[in-house]
Structures are given as C-alpha cells and as structure tokens.
Coordinates of C-alpha atoms and ligand atoms in Angstrom, one line a residue:
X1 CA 143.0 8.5 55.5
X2 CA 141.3 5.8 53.4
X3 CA 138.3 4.1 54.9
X4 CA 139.1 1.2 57.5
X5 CA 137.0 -1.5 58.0
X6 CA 138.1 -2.1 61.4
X7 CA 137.9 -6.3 62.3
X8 CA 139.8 -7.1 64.8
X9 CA 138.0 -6.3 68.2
X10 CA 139.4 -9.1 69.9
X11 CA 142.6 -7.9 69.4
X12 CA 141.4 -4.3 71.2
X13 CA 138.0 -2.1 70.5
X14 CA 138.0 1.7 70.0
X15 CA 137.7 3.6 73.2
X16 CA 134.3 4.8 73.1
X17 CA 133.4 8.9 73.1
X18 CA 131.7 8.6 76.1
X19 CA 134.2 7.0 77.9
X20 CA 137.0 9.0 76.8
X21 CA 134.6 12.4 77.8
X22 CA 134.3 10.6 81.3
X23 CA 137.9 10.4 81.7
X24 CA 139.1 13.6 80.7
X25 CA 138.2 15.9 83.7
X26 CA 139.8 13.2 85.5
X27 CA 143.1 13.9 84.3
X28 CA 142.9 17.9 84.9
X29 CA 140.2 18.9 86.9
X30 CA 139.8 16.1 89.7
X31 CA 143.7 14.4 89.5
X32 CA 143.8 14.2 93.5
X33 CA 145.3 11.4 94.9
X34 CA 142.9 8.8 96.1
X35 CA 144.1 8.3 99.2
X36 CA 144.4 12.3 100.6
X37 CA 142.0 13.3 103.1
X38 CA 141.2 16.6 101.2
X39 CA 138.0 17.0 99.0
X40 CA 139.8 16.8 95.9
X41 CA 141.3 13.3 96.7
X42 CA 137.9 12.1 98.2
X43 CA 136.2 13.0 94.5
X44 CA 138.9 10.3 93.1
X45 CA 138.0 7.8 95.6
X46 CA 134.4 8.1 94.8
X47 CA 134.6 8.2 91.1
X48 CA 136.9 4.9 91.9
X49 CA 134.6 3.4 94.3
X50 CA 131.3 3.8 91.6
X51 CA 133.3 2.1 89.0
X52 CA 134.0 -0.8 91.6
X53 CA 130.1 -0.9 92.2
X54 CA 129.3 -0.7 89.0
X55 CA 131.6 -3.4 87.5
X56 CA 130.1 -5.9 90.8
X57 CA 126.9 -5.7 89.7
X58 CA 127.4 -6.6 86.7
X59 CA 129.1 -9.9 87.9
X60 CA 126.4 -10.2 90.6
X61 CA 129.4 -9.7 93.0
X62 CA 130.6 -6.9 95.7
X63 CA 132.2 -4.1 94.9
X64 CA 134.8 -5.0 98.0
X65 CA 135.6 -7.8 95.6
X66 CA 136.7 -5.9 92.5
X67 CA 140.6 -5.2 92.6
X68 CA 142.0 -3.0 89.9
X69 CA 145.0 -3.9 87.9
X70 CA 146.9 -2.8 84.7
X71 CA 144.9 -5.0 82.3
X72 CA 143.8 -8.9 81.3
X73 CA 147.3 -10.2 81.7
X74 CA 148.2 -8.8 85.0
X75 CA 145.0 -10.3 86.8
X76 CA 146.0 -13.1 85.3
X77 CA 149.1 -13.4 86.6
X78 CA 147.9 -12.1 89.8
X79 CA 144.9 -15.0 90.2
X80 CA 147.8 -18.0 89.2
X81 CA 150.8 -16.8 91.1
X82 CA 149.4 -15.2 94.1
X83 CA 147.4 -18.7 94.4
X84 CA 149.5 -21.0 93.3
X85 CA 151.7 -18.8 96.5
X86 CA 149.1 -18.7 99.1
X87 CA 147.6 -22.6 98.6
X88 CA 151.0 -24.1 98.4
X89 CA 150.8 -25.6 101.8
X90 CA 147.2 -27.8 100.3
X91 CA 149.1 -29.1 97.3
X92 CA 150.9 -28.0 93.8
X93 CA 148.9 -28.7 91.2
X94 CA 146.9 -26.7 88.8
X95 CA 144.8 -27.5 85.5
X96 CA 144.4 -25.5 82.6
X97 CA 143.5 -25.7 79.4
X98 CA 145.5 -26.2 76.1
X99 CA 143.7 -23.2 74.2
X100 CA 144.2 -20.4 77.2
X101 CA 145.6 -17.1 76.2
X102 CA 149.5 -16.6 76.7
X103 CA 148.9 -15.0 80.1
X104 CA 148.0 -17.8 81.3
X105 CA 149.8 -20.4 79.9
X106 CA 153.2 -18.6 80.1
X107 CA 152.3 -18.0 84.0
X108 CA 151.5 -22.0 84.2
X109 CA 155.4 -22.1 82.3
X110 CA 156.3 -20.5 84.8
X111 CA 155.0 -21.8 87.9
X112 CA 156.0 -25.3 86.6
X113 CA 159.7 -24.1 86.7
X114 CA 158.9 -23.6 90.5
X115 CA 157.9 -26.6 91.3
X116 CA 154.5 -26.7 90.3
X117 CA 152.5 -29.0 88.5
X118 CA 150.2 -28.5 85.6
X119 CA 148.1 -30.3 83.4
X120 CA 146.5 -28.6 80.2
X121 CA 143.4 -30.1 79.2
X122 CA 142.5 -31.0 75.7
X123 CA 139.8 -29.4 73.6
X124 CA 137.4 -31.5 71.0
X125 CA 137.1 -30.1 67.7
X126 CA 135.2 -26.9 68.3
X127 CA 137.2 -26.6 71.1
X128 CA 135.6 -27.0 73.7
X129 CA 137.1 -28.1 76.7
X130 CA 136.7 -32.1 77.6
X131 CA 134.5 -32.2 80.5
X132 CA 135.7 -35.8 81.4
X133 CA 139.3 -35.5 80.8
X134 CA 139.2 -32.1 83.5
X135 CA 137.5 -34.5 85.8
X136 CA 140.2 -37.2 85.6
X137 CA 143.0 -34.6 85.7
X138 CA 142.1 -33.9 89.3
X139 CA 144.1 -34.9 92.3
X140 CA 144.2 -34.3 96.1
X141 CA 146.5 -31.9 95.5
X142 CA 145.1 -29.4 92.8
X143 CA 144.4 -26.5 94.4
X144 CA 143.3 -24.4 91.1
X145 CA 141.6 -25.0 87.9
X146 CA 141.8 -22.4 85.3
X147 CA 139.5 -22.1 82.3
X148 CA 138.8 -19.3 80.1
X149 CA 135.1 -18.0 79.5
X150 CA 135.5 -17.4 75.9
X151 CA 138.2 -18.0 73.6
X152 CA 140.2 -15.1 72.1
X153 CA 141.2 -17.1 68.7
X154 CA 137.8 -19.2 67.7
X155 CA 135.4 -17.6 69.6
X156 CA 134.2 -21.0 71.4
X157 CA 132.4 -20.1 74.9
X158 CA 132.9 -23.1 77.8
X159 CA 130.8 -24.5 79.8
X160 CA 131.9 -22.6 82.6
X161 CA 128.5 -23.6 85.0
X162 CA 129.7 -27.3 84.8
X163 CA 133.7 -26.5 85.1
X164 CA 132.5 -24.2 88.3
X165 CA 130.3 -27.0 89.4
X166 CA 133.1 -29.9 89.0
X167 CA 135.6 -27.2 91.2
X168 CA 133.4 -26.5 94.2
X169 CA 132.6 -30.0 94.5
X170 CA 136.5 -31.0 95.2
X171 CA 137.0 -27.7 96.9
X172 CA 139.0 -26.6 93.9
X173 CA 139.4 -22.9 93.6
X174 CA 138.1 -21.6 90.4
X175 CA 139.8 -18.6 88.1
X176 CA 138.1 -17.9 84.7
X177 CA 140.1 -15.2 82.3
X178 CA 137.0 -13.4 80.9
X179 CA 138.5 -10.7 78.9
X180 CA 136.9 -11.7 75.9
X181 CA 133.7 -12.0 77.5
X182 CA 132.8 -9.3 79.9
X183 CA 130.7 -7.2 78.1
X184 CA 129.8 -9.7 75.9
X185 CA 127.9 -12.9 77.2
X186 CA 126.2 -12.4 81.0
X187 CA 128.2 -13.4 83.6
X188 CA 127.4 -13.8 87.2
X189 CA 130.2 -15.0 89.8
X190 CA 127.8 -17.2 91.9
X191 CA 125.7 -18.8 89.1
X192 CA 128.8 -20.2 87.9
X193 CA 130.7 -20.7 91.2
X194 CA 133.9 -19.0 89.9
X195 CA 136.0 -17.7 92.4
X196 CA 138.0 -15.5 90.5
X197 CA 137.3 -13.7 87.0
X198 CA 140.1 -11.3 85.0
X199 CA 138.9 -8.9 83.1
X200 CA 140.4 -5.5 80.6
X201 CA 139.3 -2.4 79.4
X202 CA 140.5 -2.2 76.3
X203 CA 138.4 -5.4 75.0
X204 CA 135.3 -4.1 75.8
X205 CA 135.6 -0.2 74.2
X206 CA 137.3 0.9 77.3
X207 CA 140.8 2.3 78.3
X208 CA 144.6 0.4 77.3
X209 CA 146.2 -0.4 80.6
X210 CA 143.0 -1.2 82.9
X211 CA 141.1 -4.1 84.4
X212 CA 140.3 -6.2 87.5
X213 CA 140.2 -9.0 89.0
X214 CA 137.6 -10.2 91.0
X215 CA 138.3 -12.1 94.3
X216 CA 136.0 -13.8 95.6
X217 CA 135.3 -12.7 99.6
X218 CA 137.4 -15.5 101.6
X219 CA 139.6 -16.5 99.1
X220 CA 143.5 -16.3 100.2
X221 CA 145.3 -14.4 97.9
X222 CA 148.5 -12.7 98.3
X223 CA 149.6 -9.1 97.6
X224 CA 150.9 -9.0 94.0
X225 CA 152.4 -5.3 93.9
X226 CA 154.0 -4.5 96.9
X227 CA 153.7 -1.1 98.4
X228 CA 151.6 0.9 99.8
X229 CA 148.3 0.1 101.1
X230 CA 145.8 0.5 97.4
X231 CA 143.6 -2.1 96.7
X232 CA 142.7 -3.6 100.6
X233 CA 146.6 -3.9 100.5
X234 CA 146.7 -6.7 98.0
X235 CA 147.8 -4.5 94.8
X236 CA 150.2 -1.3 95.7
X237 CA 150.2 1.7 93.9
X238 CA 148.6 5.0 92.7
X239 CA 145.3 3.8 91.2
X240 CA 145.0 4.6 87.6
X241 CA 141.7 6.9 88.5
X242 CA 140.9 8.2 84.8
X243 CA 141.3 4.3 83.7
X244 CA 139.1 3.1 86.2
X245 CA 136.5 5.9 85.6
X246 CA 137.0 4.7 81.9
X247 CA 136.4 1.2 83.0
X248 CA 133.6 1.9 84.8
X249 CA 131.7 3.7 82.2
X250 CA 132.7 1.5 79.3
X251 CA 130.9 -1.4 82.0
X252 CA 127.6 0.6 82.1
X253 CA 127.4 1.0 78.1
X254 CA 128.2 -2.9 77.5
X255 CA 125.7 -4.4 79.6
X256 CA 123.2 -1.9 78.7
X257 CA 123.4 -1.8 75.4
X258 CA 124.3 -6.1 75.5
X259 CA 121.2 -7.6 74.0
X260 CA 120.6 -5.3 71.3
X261 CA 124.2 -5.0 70.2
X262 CA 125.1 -9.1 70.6
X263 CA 121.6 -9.8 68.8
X264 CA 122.7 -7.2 65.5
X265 CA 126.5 -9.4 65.7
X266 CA 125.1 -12.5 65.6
X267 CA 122.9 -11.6 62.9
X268 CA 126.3 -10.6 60.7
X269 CA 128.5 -12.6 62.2
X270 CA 126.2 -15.9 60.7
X271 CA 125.8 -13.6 57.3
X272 CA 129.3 -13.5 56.9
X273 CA 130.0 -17.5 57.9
X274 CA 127.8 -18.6 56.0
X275 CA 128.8 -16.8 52.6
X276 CA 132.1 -17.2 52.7
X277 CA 131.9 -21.2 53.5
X278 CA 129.4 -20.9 50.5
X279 CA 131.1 -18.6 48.5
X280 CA 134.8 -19.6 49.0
X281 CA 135.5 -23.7 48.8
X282 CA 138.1 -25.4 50.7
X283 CA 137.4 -23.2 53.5
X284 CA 136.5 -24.3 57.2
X285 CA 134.9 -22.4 60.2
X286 CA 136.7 -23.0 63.6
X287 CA 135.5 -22.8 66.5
X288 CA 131.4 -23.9 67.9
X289 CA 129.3 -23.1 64.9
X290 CA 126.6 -21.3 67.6
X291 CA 128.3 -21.6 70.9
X292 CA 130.8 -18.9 70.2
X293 CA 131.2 -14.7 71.2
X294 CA 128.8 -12.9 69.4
X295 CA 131.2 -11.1 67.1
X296 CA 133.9 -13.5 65.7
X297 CA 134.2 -15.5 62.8
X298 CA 137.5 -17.5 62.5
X299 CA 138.1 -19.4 58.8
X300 CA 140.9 -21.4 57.6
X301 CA 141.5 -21.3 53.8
X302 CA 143.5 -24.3 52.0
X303 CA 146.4 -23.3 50.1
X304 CA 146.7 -19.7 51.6
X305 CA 149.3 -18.7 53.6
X306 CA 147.8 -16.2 56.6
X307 CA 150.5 -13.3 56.4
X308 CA 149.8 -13.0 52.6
X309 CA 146.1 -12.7 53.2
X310 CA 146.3 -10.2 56.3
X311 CA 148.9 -7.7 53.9
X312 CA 146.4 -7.7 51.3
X313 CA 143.2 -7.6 53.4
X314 CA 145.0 -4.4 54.7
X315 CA 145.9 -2.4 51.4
X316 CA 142.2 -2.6 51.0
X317 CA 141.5 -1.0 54.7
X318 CA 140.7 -3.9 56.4
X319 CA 142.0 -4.8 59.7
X320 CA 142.0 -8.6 60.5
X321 CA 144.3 -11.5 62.2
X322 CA 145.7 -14.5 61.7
X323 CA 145.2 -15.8 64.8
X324 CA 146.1 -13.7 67.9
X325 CA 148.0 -10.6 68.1
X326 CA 150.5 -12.0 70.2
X327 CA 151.6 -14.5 67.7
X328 CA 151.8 -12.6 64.6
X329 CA 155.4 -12.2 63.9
X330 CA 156.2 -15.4 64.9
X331 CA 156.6 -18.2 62.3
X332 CA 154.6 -20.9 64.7
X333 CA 151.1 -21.8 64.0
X334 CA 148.3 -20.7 66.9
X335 CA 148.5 -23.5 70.1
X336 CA 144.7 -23.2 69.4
X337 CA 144.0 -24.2 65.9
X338 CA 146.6 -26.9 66.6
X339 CA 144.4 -27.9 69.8
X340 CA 141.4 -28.1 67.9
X341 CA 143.0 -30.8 65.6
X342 CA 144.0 -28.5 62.3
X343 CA 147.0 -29.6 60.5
X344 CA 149.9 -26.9 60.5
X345 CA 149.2 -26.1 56.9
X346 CA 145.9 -25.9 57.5
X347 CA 146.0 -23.6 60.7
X348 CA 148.6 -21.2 58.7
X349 CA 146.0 -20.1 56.4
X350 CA 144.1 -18.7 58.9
X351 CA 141.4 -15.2 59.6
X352 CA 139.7 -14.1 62.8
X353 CA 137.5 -11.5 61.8
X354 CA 135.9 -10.0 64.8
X355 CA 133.0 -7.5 64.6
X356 CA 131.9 -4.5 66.4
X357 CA 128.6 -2.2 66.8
X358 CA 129.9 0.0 63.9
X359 CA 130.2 -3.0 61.4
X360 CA 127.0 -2.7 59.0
X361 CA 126.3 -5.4 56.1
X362 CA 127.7 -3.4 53.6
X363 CA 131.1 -3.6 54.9
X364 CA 130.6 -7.3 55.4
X365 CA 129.6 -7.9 51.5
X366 CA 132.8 -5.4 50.9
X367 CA 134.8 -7.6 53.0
X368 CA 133.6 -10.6 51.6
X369 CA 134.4 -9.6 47.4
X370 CA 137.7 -8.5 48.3
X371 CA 138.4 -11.7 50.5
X372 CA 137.0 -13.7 47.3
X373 CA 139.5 -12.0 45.0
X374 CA 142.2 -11.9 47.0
X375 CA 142.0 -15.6 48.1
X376 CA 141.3 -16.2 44.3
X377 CA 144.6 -14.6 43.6
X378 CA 146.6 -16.3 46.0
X379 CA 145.7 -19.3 45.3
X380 CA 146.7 -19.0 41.5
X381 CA 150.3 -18.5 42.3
X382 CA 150.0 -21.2 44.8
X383 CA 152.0 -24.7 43.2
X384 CA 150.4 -26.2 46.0
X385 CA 147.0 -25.6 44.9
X386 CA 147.7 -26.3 41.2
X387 CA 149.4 -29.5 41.6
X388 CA 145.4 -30.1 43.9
X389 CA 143.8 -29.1 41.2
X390 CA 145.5 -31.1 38.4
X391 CA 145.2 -34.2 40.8
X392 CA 141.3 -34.0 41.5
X393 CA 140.9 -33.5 37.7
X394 CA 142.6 -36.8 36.8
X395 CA 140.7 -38.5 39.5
X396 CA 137.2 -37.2 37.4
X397 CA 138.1 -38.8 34.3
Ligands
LIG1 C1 143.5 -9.6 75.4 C2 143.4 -10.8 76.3 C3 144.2 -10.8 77.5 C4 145.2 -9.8 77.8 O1 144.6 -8.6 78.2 P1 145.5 -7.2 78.3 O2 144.6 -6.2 78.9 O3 145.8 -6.9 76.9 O4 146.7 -7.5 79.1 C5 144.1 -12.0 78.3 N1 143.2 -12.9 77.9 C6 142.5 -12.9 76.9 C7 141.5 -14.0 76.6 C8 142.5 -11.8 76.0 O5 141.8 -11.8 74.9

C-alpha cells in the first residue's frame, strides 16, 4: 500500500499499540463477566474500575462519576434526553448552540418533537459562541444549556468557564460534548462548573465504540439502557471491558504525553495556515486564528468545489474532509461554516485537515505542493473562476 498521509483525526485517530496490547488479554485471558463473584470476573471489575479512576482524574472528578457508554453520540444522547426526562417537572427548555455536532442537534430535533423547547445560539465569525445572546436566551424554565468544548469542523474552543459560570448562577444544569477535546486541551469539571461532559475513545487514539459520560454527583439523571443493574443502574448492559481498558489507557498516554504533543501541533498546524493562506490566494481560515484544538486547520478555497479536492487529495494518499464525516455524501453545505457567516459557495469549497503526533513537516510541505497543484488545476477548468479572472483584469486597465 502507498504511503498515507493520514489528516483527518477529528474524524477518528489510529488506535494506539499500547492500547490495543492493553486490550488484548482482555478479550482471551481475563473475559469474565464483571459482575460474577469469581476471581476471574473480579479482574474485569478492577481493570474497569482503574480506567474509571483514571479518566476522573483527569477531569478533576470521581471515578463514581464516570459512566461508560458506546461512544460520543450515545452520552450525548444520554445527557439531553435523560435530562430533558428527569427536569421536566422545573420547565422545558434547553439552549444549544448552532455549530454542535449532529448528536446533539438531532437529539435537540428530537426533543422539540416532544414538546420541548430549544433555542440554538448563534456563533460570531470565528465561531465562537455569543456570550450575550446565551444570556438573553434564558428563561425560568430552561433547565439545560448545552455547549460543546471544541468544535469538530473549525476547531474554535468556547469559553466554557464563562458559559459554566452564566449556568450555575441561574441553576442551569450544564452538559459540554467534549469529544474533540479530551485529550487535547485540560479540562477540569469544577473549574468550569460543568455538570456533565461526553467524551469517545476513538478521538483520542483509543477504541471505536467506547466513551463516558460524566455525571456530576447529585445531578438527576435517568437510566438510559434499561436492564440490568451496570453502571450504578443508570446504563444496563455487559460493560465493554477490553473498550474500557482501551479507554483507560488511551486516557493515561493523552494527558501525559499532552504538552509536548499539543506544543509540536501547534507548531505545524500555524506552519501549514500560514503557507497555504500565503501560498494559495482566495483562500480563508475558519475558525479562531489561536483559540482553536491544537491539530486542525480548516480552509475554504474560492472557486473549488470540496468533493473534487477530497478525490484528488486522496489519489495522492492523503486523507482529509470537507467538513465532517457525517455530512459527506450529502449535497448540503456544513450547519457550521454557514453559522460562521460563509456563503454556500464559499463553505462548499471547503478542507479540515487535522493533524496527529505522527505528522512531521515534511508531510506538511508534501501536502501543501500537491494541495497548490491540485487547487491550481481545479480552478482552470472552473468557468467560475475564469469569468473572475477576466473581470478583475478589465477592472485594472
Ligand atoms: C465524533 C464526535 C461525536 C460522536 O462520537 P462517536 O464516538 O463517534 O459517537 C460527538 N461529538 C463530537 C464533537 C465529535 O467530534
């Protein structure tokens, strides 16, 4: 197989050696059910019951307050529907924001087709979420405001101290989806009063089909798989030991290893930006020019159509997106771009590029010729870009 330049981390990450080694006597050696009384269960529920301790600390939270689930969208779902369920009594409302990942704003769909209310809240241009438009948005009866950490798309981080802040002091419940940045940015629960956090494995070099949701102690929330009695009763089912064990390890290496790897990202990530808005004109960075996940880079290119770019990115063995994994395939422009203001012919010629520990700067300035070329290329059979060209050179003379 060719060489892949692999770019897309925030679409998922390679499962890490380590963590797979960790996993694999789990499946084998120790598969005992958790909840046998036998030694071989009890190793289960200890391996479990580290990972729990060690994905609290690094939230500055309990492990009694880790639940595990099957990944970022069903904590999600959980933190919504099994509040929206258990606060109905204290009112309906809920506020969002217009640049959340599907699994939320298909939940907050959702809800509103049972009664609930919802407002999203607008972004500015680097989309970041507007402070004073959240504040308005509340009423007596909002009972949850839901803000992601770090967006998937652009990269942006919110202000998540001051959102926190604004929710305790109207006895708001707070839920944060953080699957883009655990592992990434430092995160503690209290600092930032949130009261609930989602989180996945597969984002952050760990297992497909793990993650958690931290609940806050004291905060009502209702089962959200029914069954037996897993999870301190409030999610059912066989826990997914060697995905937990995976979890738990791929923890440990991020925040270990979080200065040192973040610090080398930023350092390409602001190489790459800043070549290819020098190198490549009618180009624009979304997203906060600082104020954004270590590893992503998100351009638009006038005149380029997105899907074009991406097919020919890839028959040179690199992997990239044109805007989140979930949308490709559909004809519709990103909700996010659109949020942050960009026309729709704008936001079509879009690339998220999103880094990892293994990128060096010699697949960035590879990446970066062939993005020239190709963009070069598609712009010459572009009429669009032709008919710009001929006009701007009869405004010169
Ligand atoms: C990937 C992602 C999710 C979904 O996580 P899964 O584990 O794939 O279900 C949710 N929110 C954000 C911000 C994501 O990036």
């Amino acid at each position: 197989m060719k060489k892949i330049i692999y770019l897309d981390n925030a679409a998922t990450t390679k499962t890490a050696p380590e963590v797979v080694d960790a996993m694999l006597p789990y499946f084998t050696e120790f598969y005992g059910n958790a909840s046998t009384i036998y030694d071989l269960g009890n190793h289960s529920k200890n391996a479990m019951n580290e990972a729990r301790d060690i994905i609290a600390d690094a939230l500055g939270a309990r492990g009694e307050e880790i639940y595990f689930t099957a990944g970022g969208s069903e904590s999600d779902n959980w933190a919504l529907k099994a509040t929206a369920e258990a606060y109905k009594s204290k009112g309906n409302h809920i506020i969002t924001s217009k640049i959340e990942h599907h699994a939320i704003l298909h939940t907050c769909e959702w809800l509103e087709k049972q009664g609930f209310e919802v407002t999203y809240v607008d972004v500015d241009e680097n989309g970041v979420i507007k402070l004073n438009e959240l504040k308005k948005a509340i009423r007596p009866t909002t009972i949850l405001i839901s803000v992601m950490f770090a967006n998937n798309e652009i990269g942006t981080i919110q202000p998540i101290k001051e959102i926190g802040e604004i929710a305790k002091e109207h006895g708001i419940l707070f839920h944060t989806d953080a699957v883009q940045a655990f592992g990434q940015v430092p995160i503690n629960v209290d600092e930032c009063h949130i009261d609930m956090l989602s989180a996945s494995g597969h984002k952050l070099n760990g297992p497909k089909g793990i993650g958690f949701l931290y609940i806050r102690k004291g905060v009502k929330i209702r089962s959200f798989v029914h069954g037996g009695a897993q999870e301190r009763k409030r999610r059912a089912g066989t826990e997914n030991i060697p995905g937990i064990v995976g979890l738990g390890v791929a923890t440990k290496r991020a925040i270990a290893s979080m200065q040192e790897r973040t610090a080398k990202e930023i350092e390409l990530r602001d190489y790459l930006i800043d070549r290819v808005l020098k190198e490549i004109p009618y180009t624009r960075l979304n997203g906060h020019r600082t104020n954004r996940l270590p590893n992503n880079a998100n351009f638009s290119f006038q005149f380029i159509e997105g899907e074009s770019m991406l097919i020919m990115l890839d028959m040179d063995g690199i992997c990239g997106s044109s805007g989140s994994a979930c949308t490709s395939g559909s004809l519709d422009p990103s909700h996010v771009l659109l949020a942050i203001g960009l026309p729709h012919e704008i936001a079509h010629g879009s690339l998220r590029l999103t880094l990892s520990e293994e990128i060096t700067k010699e697949d960035i300035d590879f990446v970066i010729e062939k993005l020239k070329s190709i963009i070069e290329r598609l712009r010459s059979m572009s009429p669009l870009y032709e008919d710009f060209v001929r006009k701007s050179k009869g405004g010169e003379k």
